[in-house]
Short mmCIF file of C-alpha atoms in Angstrom, two decimals:
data_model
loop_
_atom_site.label_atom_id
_atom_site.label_comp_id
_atom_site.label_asym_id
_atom_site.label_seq_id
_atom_site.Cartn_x
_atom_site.Cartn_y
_atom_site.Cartn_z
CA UNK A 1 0.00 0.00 0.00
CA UNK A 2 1.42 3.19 -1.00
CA UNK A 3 0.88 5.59 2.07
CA UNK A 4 0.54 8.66 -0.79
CA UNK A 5 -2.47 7.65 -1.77
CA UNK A 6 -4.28 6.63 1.61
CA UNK A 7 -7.08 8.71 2.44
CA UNK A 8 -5.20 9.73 5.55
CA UNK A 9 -1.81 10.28 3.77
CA UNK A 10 -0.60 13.92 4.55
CA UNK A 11 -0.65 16.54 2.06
CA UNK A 12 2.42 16.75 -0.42
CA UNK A 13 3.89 20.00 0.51
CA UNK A 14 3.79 18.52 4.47
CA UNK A 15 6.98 19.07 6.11
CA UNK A 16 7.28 16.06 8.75
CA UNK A 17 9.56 18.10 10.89
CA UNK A 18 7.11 21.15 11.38
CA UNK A 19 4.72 21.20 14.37
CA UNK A 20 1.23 21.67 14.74
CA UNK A 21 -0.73 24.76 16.64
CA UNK A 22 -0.16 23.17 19.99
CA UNK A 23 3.53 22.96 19.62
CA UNK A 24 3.39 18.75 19.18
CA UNK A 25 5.07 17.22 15.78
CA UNK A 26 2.69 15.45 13.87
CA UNK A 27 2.45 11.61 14.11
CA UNK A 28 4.54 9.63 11.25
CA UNK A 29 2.79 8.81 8.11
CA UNK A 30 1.45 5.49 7.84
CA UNK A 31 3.68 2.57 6.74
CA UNK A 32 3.02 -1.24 5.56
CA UNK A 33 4.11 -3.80 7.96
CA UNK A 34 4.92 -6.83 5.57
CA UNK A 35 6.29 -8.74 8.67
CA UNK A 36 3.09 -9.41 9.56
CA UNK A 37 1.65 -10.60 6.09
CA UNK A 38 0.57 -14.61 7.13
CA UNK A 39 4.31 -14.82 8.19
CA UNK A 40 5.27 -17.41 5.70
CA UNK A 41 2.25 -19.69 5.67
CA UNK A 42 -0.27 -20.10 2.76
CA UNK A 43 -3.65 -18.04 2.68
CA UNK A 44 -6.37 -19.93 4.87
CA UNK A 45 -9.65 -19.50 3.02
CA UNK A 46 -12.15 -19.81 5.79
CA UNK A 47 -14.96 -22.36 6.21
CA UNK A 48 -17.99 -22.73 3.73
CA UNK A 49 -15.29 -19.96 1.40
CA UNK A 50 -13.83 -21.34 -1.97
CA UNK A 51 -10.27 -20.66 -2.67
CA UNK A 52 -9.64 -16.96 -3.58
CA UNK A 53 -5.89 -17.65 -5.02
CA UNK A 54 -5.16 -19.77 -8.58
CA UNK A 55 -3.49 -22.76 -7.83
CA UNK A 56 -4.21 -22.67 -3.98
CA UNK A 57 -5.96 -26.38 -2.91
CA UNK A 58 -6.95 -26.66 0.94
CA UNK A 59 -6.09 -30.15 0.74
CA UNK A 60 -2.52 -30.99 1.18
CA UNK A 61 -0.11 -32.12 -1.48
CA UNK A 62 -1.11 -35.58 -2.99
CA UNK A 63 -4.28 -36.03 -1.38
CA UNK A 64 -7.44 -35.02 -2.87
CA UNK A 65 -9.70 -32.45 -1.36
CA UNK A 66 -12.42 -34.43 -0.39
CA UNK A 67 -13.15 -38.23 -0.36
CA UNK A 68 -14.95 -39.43 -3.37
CA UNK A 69 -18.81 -39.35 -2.54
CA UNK A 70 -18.74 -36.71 0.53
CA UNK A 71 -21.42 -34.18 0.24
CA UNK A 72 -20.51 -31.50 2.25
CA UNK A 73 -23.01 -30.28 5.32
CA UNK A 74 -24.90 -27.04 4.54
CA UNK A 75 -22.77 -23.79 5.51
CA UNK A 76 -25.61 -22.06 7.82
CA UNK A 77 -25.08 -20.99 11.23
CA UNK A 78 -25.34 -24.14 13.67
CA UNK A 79 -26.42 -26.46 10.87
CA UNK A 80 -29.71 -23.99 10.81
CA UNK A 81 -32.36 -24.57 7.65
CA UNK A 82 -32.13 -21.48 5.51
CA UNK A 83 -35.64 -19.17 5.72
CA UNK A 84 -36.98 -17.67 3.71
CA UNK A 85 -37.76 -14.08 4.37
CA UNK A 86 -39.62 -11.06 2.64
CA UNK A 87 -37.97 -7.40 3.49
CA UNK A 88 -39.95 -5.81 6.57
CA UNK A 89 -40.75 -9.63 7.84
CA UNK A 90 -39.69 -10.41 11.40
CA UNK A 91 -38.26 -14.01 12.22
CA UNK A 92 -39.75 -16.40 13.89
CA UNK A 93 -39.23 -16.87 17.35
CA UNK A 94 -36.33 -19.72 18.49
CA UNK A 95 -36.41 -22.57 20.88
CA UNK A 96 -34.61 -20.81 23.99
CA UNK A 97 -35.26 -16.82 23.09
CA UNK A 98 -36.18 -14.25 25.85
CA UNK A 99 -38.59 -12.19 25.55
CA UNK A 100 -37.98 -9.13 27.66
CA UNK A 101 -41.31 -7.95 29.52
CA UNK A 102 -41.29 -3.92 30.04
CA UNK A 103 -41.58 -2.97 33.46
CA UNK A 104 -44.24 -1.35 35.01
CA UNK A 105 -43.74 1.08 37.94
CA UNK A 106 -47.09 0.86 40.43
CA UNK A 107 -47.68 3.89 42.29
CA UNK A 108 -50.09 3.68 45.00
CA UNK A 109 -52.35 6.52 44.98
CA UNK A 110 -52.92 8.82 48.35
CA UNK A 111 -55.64 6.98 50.45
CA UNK A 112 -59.10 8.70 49.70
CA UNK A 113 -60.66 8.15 53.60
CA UNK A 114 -56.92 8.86 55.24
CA UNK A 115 -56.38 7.88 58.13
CA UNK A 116 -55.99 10.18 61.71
CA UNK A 117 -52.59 11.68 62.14
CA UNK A 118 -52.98 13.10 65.75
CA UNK A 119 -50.83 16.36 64.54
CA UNK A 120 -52.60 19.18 66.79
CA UNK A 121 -52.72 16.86 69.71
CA UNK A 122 -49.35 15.79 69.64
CA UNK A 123 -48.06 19.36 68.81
CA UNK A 124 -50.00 20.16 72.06
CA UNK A 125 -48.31 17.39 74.29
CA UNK A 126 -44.90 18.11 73.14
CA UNK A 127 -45.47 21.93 74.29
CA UNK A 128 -47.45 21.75 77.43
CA UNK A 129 -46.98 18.06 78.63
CA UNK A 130 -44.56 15.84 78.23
CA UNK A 131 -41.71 16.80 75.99
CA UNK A 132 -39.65 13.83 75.26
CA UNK A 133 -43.33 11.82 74.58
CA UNK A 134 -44.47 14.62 72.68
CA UNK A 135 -41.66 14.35 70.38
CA UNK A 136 -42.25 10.66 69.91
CA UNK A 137 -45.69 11.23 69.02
CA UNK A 138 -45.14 14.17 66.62
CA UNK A 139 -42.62 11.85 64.83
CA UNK A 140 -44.93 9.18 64.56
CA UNK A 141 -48.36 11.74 63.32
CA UNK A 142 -45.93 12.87 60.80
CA UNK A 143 -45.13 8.96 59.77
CA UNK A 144 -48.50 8.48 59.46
CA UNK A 145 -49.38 11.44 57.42
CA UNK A 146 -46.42 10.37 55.09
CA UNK A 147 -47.76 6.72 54.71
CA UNK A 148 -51.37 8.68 54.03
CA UNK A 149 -50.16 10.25 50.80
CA UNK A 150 -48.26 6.89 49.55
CA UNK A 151 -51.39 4.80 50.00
CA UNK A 152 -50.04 2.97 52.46
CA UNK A 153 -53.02 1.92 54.32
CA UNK A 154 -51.47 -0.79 56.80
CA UNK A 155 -48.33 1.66 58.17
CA UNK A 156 -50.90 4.50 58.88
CA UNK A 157 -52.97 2.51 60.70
CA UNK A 158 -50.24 1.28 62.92
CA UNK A 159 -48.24 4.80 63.13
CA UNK A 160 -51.42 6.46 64.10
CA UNK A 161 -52.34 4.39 67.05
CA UNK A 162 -48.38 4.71 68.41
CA UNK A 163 -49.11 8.14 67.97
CA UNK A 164 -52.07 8.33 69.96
CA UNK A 165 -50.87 6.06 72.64
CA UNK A 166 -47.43 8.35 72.99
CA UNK A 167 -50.13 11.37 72.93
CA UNK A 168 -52.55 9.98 76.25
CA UNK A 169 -49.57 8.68 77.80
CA UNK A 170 -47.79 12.31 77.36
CA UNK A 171 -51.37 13.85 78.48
CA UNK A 172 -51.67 11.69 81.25
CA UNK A 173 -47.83 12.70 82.56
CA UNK A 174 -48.51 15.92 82.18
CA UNK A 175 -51.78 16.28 83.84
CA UNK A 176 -50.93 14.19 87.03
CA UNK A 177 -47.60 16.55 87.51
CA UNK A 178 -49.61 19.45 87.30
CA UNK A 179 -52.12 18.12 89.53
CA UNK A 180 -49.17 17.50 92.06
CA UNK A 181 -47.47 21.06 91.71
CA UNK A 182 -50.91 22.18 92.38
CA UNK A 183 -51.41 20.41 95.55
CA UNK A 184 -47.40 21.06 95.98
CA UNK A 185 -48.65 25.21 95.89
CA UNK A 186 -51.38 25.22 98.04
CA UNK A 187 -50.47 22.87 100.89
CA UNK A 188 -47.69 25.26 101.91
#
């Protein structure tokens, strides 16, 4: 191959000693490696291929190229019959072919009769009651208000009656110390 005429062949007034605008020399031209050509043996035509060279048999020397009688097997894929096909037809399906299923992304929609979230009244306890409970409660009204909106019927149920339980207990704390503190005041 003559490296003049390749499409990527520099131009003919191309100095190979000038650089390029970034300051880097450019690349040598391209160059014909006959070292590698088959490296001494004869050209392998490949299977199912005739012989693309004059004189070239696959067989070698003094034996024939195929015993008399053989019929050689068809050259498809696999041993695969050949079929038929019209442009724009589809092929059949195989014996062991996947068919890949799209996926489908189910999102529950908010519950339409939601369920209590206790909000105000744990808001309430966490101020004037019991502030460690009331905490516990307000994380659990805002649990259930989150499993509300995702439809999740089963964890709203459940985080609203934690919630309400933190809420009495919190009530109940709160109530009996100020009962106490009152008693506390006016016994002195």
């Amino acid at each position: 191959m003559d490296p003049n005429k390749a499409a990527s062949a520099p131009e003919p007034e191309w100095n190979p000693g000038e650089k390029n605008a970034q300051g880097m020399s450019a690349p040598p031209p391209y160059q014909d490696h006959p070292q590698y050509d088959n490296a001494g043996y004869p050209p392998q035509p490949g299977p199912g291929y005739p012989a693309q060279y004059p004189g070239y048999s696959a067989a070698p020397q003094g034996y024939s190229a195929a015993p008399q009688g053989y019929v050689p097997p068809p050259q498809n894929a696999y041993g695969q019959q050949p079929y038929p096909m019209s442009p724009g037809q589809q092929y059949p399906a195989q014996p062991g072919t996947v068919m890949v299923q799209p996926t489908v992304f189910v999102h529950r929609a908010p519950l339409t009769q939601p369920v209590n979230d206790y909000l105000g009244y744990s808001i309430f306890t966490m101020l004037c009651c019991c502030l460690p409970l009331g905490v516990a409660a307000l994380i659990y009204s805002i649990s259930t208000r989150d499993a509300n909106m995702a439809g999740d019927q089963i964890s709203a149920e459940k985080n609203s009656r934690t919630s309400r339980v933190l809420n009495h207990v919190s009530l109940g704390i709160g109530l009996t110390f100020f009962i106490l503190s009152m008693i506390f005041i006016f016994a002195r």
